[in-house]
CSV table of C-alpha atoms and ligand atoms in Angstrom, one decimal:
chain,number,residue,atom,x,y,z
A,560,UNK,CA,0.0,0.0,0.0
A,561,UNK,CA,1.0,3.5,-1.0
A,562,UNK,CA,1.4,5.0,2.2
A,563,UNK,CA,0.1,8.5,0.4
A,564,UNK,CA,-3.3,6.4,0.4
A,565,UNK,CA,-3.8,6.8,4.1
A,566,UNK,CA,-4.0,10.3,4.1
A,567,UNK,CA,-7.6,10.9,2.4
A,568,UNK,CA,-8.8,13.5,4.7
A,569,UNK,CA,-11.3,11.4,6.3
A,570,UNK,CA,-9.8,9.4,9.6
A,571,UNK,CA,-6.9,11.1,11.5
A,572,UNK,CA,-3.8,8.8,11.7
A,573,UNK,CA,-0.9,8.2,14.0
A,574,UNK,CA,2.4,6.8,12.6
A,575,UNK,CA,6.2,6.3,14.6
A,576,UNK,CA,9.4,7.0,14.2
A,577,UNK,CA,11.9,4.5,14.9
A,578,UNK,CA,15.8,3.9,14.5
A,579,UNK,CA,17.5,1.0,13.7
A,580,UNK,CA,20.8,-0.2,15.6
A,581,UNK,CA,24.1,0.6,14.4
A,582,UNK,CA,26.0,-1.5,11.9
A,583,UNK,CA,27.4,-4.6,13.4
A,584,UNK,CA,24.9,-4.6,16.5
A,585,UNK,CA,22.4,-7.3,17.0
A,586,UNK,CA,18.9,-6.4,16.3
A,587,UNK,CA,16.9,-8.1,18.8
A,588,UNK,CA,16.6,-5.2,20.7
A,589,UNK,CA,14.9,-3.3,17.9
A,590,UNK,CA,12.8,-6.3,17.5
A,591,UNK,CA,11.1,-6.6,20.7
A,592,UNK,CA,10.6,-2.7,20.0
A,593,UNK,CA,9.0,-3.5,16.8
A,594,UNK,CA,6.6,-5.9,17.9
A,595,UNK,CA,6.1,-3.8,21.1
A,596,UNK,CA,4.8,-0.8,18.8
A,597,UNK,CA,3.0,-2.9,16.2
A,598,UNK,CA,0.4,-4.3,19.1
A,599,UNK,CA,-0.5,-0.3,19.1
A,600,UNK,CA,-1.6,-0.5,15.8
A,601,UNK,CA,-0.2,2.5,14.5
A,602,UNK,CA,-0.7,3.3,10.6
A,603,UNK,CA,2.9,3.0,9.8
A,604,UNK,CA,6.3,3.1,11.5
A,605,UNK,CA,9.3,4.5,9.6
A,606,UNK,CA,12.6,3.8,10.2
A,607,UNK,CA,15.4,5.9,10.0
A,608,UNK,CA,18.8,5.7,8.2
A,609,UNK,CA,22.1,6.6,8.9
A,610,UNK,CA,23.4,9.9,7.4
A,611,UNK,CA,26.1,8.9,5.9
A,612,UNK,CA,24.5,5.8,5.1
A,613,UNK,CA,26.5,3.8,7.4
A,614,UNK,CA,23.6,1.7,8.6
A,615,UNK,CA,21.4,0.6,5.3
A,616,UNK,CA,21.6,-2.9,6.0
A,617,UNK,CA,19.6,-2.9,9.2
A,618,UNK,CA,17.8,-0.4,8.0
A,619,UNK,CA,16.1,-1.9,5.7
A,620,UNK,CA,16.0,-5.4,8.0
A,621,UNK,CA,14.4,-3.6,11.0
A,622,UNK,CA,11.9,-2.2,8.1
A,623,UNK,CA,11.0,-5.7,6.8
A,624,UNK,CA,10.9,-6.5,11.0
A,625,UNK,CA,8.1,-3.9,10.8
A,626,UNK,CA,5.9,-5.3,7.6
A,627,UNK,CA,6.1,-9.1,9.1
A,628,UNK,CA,4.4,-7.6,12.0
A,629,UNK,CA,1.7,-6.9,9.6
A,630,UNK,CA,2.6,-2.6,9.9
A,631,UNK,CA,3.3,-0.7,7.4
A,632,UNK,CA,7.4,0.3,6.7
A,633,UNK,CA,8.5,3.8,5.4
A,634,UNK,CA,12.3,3.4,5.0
A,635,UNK,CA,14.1,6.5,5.1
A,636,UNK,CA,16.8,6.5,2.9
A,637,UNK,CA,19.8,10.0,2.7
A,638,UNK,CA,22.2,11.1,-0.3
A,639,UNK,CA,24.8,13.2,1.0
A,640,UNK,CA,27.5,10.8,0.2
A,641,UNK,CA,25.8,8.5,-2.2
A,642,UNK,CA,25.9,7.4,-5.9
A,643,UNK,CA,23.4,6.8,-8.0
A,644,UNK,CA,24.7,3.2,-8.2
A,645,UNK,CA,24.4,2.9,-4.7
A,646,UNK,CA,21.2,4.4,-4.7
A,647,UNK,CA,19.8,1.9,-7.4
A,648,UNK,CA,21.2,-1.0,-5.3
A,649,UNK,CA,19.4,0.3,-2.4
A,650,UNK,CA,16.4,0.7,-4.0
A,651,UNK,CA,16.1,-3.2,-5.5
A,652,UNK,CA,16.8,-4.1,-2.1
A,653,UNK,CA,13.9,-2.4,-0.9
A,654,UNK,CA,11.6,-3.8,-3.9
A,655,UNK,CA,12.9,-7.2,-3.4
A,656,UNK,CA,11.3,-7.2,0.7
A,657,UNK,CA,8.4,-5.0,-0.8
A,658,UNK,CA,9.1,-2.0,1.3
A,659,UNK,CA,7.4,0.2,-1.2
A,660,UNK,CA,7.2,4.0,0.4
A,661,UNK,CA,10.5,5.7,1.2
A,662,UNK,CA,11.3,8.8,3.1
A,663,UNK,CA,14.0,10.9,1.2
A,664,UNK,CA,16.4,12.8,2.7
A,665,UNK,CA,19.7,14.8,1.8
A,666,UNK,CA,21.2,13.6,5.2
A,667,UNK,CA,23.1,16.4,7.7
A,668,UNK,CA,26.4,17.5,6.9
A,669,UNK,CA,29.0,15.3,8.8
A,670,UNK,CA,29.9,17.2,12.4
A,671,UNK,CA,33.7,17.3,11.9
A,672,UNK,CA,33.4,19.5,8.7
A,673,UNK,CA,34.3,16.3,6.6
A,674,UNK,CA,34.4,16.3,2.9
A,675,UNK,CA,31.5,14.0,1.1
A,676,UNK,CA,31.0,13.2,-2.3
A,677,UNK,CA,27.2,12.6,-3.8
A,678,UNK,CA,25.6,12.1,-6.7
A,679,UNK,CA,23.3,14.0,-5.4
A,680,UNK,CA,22.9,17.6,-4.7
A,681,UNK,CA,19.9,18.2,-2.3
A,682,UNK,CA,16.5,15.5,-1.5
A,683,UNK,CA,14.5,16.5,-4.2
A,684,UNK,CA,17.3,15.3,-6.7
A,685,UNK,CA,16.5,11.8,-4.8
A,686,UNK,CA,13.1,11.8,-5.1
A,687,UNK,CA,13.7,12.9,-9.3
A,688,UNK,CA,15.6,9.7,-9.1
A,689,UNK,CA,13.6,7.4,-7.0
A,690,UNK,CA,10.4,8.1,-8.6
A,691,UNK,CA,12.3,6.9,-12.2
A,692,UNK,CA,13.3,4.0,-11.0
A,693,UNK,CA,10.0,2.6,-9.9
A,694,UNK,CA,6.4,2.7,-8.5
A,695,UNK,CA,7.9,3.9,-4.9
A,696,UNK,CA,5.5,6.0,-2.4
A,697,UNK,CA,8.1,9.1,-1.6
A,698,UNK,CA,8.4,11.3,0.8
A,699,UNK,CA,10.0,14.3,2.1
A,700,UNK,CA,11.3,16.3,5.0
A,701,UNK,CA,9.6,20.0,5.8
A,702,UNK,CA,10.6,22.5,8.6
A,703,UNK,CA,8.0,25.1,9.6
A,704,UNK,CA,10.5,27.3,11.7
A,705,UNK,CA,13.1,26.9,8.8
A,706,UNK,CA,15.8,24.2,7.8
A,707,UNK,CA,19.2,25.4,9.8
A,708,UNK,CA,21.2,26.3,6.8
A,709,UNK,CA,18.3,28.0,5.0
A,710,UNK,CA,18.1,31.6,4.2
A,711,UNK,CA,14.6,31.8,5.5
A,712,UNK,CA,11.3,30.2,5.7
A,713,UNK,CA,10.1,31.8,2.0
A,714,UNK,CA,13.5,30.3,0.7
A,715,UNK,CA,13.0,26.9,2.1
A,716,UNK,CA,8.9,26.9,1.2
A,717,UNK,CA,10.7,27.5,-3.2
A,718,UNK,CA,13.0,24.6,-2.4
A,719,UNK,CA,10.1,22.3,-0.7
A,720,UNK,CA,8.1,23.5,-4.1
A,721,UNK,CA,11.1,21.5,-6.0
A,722,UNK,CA,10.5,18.5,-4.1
A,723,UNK,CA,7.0,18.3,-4.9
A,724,UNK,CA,7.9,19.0,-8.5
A,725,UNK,CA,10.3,16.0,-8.5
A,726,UNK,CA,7.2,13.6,-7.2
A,727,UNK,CA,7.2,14.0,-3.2
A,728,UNK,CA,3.7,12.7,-1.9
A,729,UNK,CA,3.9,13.8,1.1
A,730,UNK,CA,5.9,16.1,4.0
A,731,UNK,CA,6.7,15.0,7.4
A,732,UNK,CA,7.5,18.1,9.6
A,733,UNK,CA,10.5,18.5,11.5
A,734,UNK,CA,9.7,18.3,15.3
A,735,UNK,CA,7.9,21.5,17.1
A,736,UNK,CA,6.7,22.9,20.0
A,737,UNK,CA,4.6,25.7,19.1
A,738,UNK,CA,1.4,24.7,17.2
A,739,UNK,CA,1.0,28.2,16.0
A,740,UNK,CA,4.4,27.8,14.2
A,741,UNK,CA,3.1,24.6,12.1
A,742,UNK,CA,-0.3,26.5,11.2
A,743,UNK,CA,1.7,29.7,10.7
A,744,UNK,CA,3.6,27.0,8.1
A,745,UNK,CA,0.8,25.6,6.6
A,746,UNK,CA,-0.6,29.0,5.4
A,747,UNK,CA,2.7,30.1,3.7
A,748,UNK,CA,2.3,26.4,1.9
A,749,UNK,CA,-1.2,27.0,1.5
A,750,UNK,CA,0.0,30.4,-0.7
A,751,UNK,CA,2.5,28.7,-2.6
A,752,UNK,CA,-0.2,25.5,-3.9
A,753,UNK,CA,1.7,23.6,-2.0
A,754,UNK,CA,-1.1,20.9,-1.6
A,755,UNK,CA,0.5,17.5,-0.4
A,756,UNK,CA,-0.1,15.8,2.9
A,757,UNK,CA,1.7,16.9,5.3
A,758,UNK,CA,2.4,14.8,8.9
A,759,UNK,CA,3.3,16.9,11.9
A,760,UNK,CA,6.4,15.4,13.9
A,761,UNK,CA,5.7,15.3,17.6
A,762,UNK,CA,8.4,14.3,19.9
A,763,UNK,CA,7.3,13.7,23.7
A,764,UNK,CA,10.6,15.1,25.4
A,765,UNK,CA,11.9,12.8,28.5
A,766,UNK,CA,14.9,14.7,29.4
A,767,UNK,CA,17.2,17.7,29.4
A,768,UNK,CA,19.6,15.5,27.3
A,769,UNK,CA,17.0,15.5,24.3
A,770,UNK,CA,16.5,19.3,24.7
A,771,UNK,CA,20.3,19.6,23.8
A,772,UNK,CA,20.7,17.6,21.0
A,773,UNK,CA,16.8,19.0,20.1
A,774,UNK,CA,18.6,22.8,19.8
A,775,UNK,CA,21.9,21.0,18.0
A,776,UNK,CA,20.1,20.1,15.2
A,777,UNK,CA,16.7,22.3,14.6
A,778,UNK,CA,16.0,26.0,14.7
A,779,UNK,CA,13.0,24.9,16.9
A,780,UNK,CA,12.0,27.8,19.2
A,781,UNK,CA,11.2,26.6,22.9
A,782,UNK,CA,7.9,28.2,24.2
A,783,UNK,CA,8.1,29.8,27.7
A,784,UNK,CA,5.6,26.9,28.4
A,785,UNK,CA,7.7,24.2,27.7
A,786,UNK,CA,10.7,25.7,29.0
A,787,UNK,CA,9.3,26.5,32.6
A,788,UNK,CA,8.1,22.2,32.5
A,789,UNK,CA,11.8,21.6,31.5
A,790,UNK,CA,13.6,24.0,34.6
A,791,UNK,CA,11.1,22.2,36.9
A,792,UNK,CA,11.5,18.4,35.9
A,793,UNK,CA,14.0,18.4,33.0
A,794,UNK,CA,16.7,16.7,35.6
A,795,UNK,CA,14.1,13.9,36.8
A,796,UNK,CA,13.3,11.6,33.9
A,797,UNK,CA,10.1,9.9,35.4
A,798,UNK,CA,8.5,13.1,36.2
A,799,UNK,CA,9.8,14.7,32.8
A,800,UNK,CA,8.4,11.6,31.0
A,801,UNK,CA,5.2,12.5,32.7
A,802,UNK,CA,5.3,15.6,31.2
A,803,UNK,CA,7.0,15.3,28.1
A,804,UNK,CA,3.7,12.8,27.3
A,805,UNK,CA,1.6,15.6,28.8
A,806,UNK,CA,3.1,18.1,26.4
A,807,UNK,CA,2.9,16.2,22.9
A,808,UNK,CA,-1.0,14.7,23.8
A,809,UNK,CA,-1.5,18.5,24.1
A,810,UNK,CA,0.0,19.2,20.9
A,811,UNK,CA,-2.1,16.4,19.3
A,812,UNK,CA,-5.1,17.1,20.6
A,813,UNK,CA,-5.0,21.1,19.7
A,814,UNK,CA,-3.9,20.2,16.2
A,815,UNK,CA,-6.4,18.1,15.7
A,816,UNK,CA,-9.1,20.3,17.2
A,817,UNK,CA,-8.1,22.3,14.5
A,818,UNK,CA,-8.5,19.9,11.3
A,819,UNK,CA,-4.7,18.5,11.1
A,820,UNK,CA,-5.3,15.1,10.6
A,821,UNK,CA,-2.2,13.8,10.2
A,822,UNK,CA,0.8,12.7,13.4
A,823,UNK,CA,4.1,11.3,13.2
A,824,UNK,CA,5.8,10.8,16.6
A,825,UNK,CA,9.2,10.7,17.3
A,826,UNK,CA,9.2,7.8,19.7
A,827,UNK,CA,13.2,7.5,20.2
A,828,UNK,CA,12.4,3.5,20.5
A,829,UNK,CA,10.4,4.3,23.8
A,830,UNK,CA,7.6,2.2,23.3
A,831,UNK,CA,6.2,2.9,26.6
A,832,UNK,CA,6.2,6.1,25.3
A,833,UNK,CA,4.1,5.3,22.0
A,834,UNK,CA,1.8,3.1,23.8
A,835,UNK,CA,0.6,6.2,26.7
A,836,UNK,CA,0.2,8.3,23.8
A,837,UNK,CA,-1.6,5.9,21.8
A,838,UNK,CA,-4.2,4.5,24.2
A,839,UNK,CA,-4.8,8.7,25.8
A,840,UNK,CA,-5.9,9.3,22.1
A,841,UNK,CA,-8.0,6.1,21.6
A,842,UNK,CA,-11.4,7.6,21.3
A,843,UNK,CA,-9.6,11.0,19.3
A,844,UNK,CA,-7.7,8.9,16.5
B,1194,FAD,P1,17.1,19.2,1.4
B,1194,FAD,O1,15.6,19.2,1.0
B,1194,FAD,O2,18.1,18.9,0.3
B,1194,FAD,O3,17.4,20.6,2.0
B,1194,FAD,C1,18.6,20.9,2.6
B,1194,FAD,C2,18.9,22.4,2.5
B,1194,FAD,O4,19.1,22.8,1.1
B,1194,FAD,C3,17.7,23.3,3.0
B,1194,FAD,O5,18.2,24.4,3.6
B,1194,FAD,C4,16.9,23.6,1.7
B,1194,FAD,O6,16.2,24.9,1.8
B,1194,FAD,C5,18.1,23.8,0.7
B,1194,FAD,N1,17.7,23.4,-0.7
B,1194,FAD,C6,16.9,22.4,-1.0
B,1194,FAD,N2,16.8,22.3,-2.4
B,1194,FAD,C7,17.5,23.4,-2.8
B,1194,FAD,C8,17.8,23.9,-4.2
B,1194,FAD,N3,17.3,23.3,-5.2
B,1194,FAD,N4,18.6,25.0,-4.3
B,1194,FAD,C9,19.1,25.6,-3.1
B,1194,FAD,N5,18.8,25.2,-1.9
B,1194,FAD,C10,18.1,24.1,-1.7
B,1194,FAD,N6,18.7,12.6,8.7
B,1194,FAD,C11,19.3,11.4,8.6
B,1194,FAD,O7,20.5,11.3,8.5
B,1194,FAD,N7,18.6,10.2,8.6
B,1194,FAD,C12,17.2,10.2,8.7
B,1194,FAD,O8,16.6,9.1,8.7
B,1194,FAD,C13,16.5,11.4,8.8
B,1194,FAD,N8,15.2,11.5,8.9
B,1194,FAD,C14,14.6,12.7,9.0
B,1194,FAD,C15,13.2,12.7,9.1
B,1194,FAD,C16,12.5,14.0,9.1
B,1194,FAD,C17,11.0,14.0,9.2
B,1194,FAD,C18,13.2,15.2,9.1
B,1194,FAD,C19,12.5,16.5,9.2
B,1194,FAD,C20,14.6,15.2,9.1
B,1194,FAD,C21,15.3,13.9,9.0
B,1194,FAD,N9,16.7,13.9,8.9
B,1194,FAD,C22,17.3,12.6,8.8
B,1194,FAD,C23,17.5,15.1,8.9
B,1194,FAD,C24,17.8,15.6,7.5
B,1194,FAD,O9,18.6,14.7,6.8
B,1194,FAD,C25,18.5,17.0,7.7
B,1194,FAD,O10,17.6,17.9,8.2
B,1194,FAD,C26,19.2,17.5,6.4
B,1194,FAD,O11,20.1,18.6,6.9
B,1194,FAD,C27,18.3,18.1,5.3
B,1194,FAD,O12,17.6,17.1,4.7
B,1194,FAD,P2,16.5,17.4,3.6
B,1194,FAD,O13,16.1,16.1,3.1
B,1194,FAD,O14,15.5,18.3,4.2
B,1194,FAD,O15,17.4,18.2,2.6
């Protein structure tokens, strides 16, 4: 199934994020996870991928872990240090365990300023290349407070207009906390007939350690709300769990209240985490 399908404006759905274990280590771990989140019945759970690609192989294993647990895989895939070779291996390997929908990415820059070579220039040149090469589902990243290295919001909304001109079917946002920054977002799409599906990403935060790496890699803006729950139980991890859950069903609940259908949440591999979220929203989605 094309996971574009889902999203017919009718039922509201809730989909995970997962991440597969680095190359090398053993995956039950990510298997018990797996099967953990699949008795939540979620729409789909996509699994993420390696910048640098370094982990494709149990990527796309803890992805096939995901369809034989009769749920729905979306295997990210990145470029920034790919070839279209590569790319094209990948991409058999993915038909031949009919994983058909694929989340495309460029990938971050590595940390230590490191030289990559690619094939590819940004995600859209991907998805030009993916959609070629076969009757794949694709999707794209979107950031409603503006990707870190962009010159601006506007700038980034022409570029996420490329995507959808090379055959995205759908955006997932990057995380936020601010509701009014997603539908400030969506009107500034809204103007540029930007008319895809898009999935807000929700990330229930369970400790100051997640704030940090949160601020290292988005431009998200902290409300004065969030951060005044973070002073007070950021440093105790059960009662910032508690709150972090709090936070994102409030999130959920006020975006659907006002007709956005569609939730992807960032579960770090905390099923626990999935599962309060899931079952608080079980008469809502
Ligand atoms: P792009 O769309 O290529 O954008 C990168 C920058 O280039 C942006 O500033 C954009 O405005 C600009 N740009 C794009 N097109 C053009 C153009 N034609 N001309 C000029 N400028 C342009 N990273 C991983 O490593 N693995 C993952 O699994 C992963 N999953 C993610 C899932 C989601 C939902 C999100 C939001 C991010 C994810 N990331 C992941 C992080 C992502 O790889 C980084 O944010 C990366 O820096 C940008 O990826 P992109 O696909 O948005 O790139």
């Amino acid at each position: 199934m094309r996971i574009v399908d889902l999203f017919d404006g009718k039922k509201n759905r809730l989909s995970f994020e997962v991440f597969p274990p680095k190359r090398g280590m053993p995956l039950e771990e990510s298997k018990e996870i797996i099967k953990e989140m699949a008795a939540l019945n979620p729409d789909f759970i996509s699994v993420t991928y390696g910048a640098l690609g370094n982990n494709s192989d149990n990527n796309v294993l803890v992805a096939k872990e995901v369809s034989d647990n009769g749920i729905l895989p979306l295997a990210h895939m990145t470029c920034i240090n790919s070839t279209k070779d590569k790319v094209e291996k990948e991409l058999e390997i993915l038909k031949a365990n009919g994983i058909k929908n694929i989340l495309a990415l460029r990938g971050d820059r590595p940390k230590d300023g490191s030289e990559v070579k690619s094939d590819f220039t940004y995600a859209s040149d991907l998805i030009e290349f993916i959609k070629k090469k076969g009757d794949f589902c694709v999707g794209g990243a979107c950031y409603p407070e503006g990707h870190p290295e962009s010159l601006g919001v506007e700038k980034d909304i022409d570029n996420l207009k490329k995507k959808v001109d090379a055959g995205c079917d759908f955006f997932v946002t990057q995380m936020f906390f601010d509701n009014n920054i997603l539908y400030n977002f969506m009107y500034r799409l809204l103007r540029a007939k930007i008319d895809i599906p898009v999935l807000a990403g929700i990330m229930p935060v369970t400790n100051n350690r997640q704030i940090k790496g949160i601020i290292e890699i988005s431009r998200t803006m902290l409300p004065a709300k969030f951060k005044a729950i973070v002073e007070k139980f950021g440093d105790n991890e059960k009662a910032m769990t508690q709150a972090g859950i709090v936070y994102a069903l409030g999130q959920i609940i006020d975006l659907i209240a006002n007709g956005f259908n569609y939730i992807h949440l960032y579960t770090l591999n905390k099923s626990s985490i999935a599962k309060a979220i899931t079952e608080a929203l079980s008469d809502i989605i």
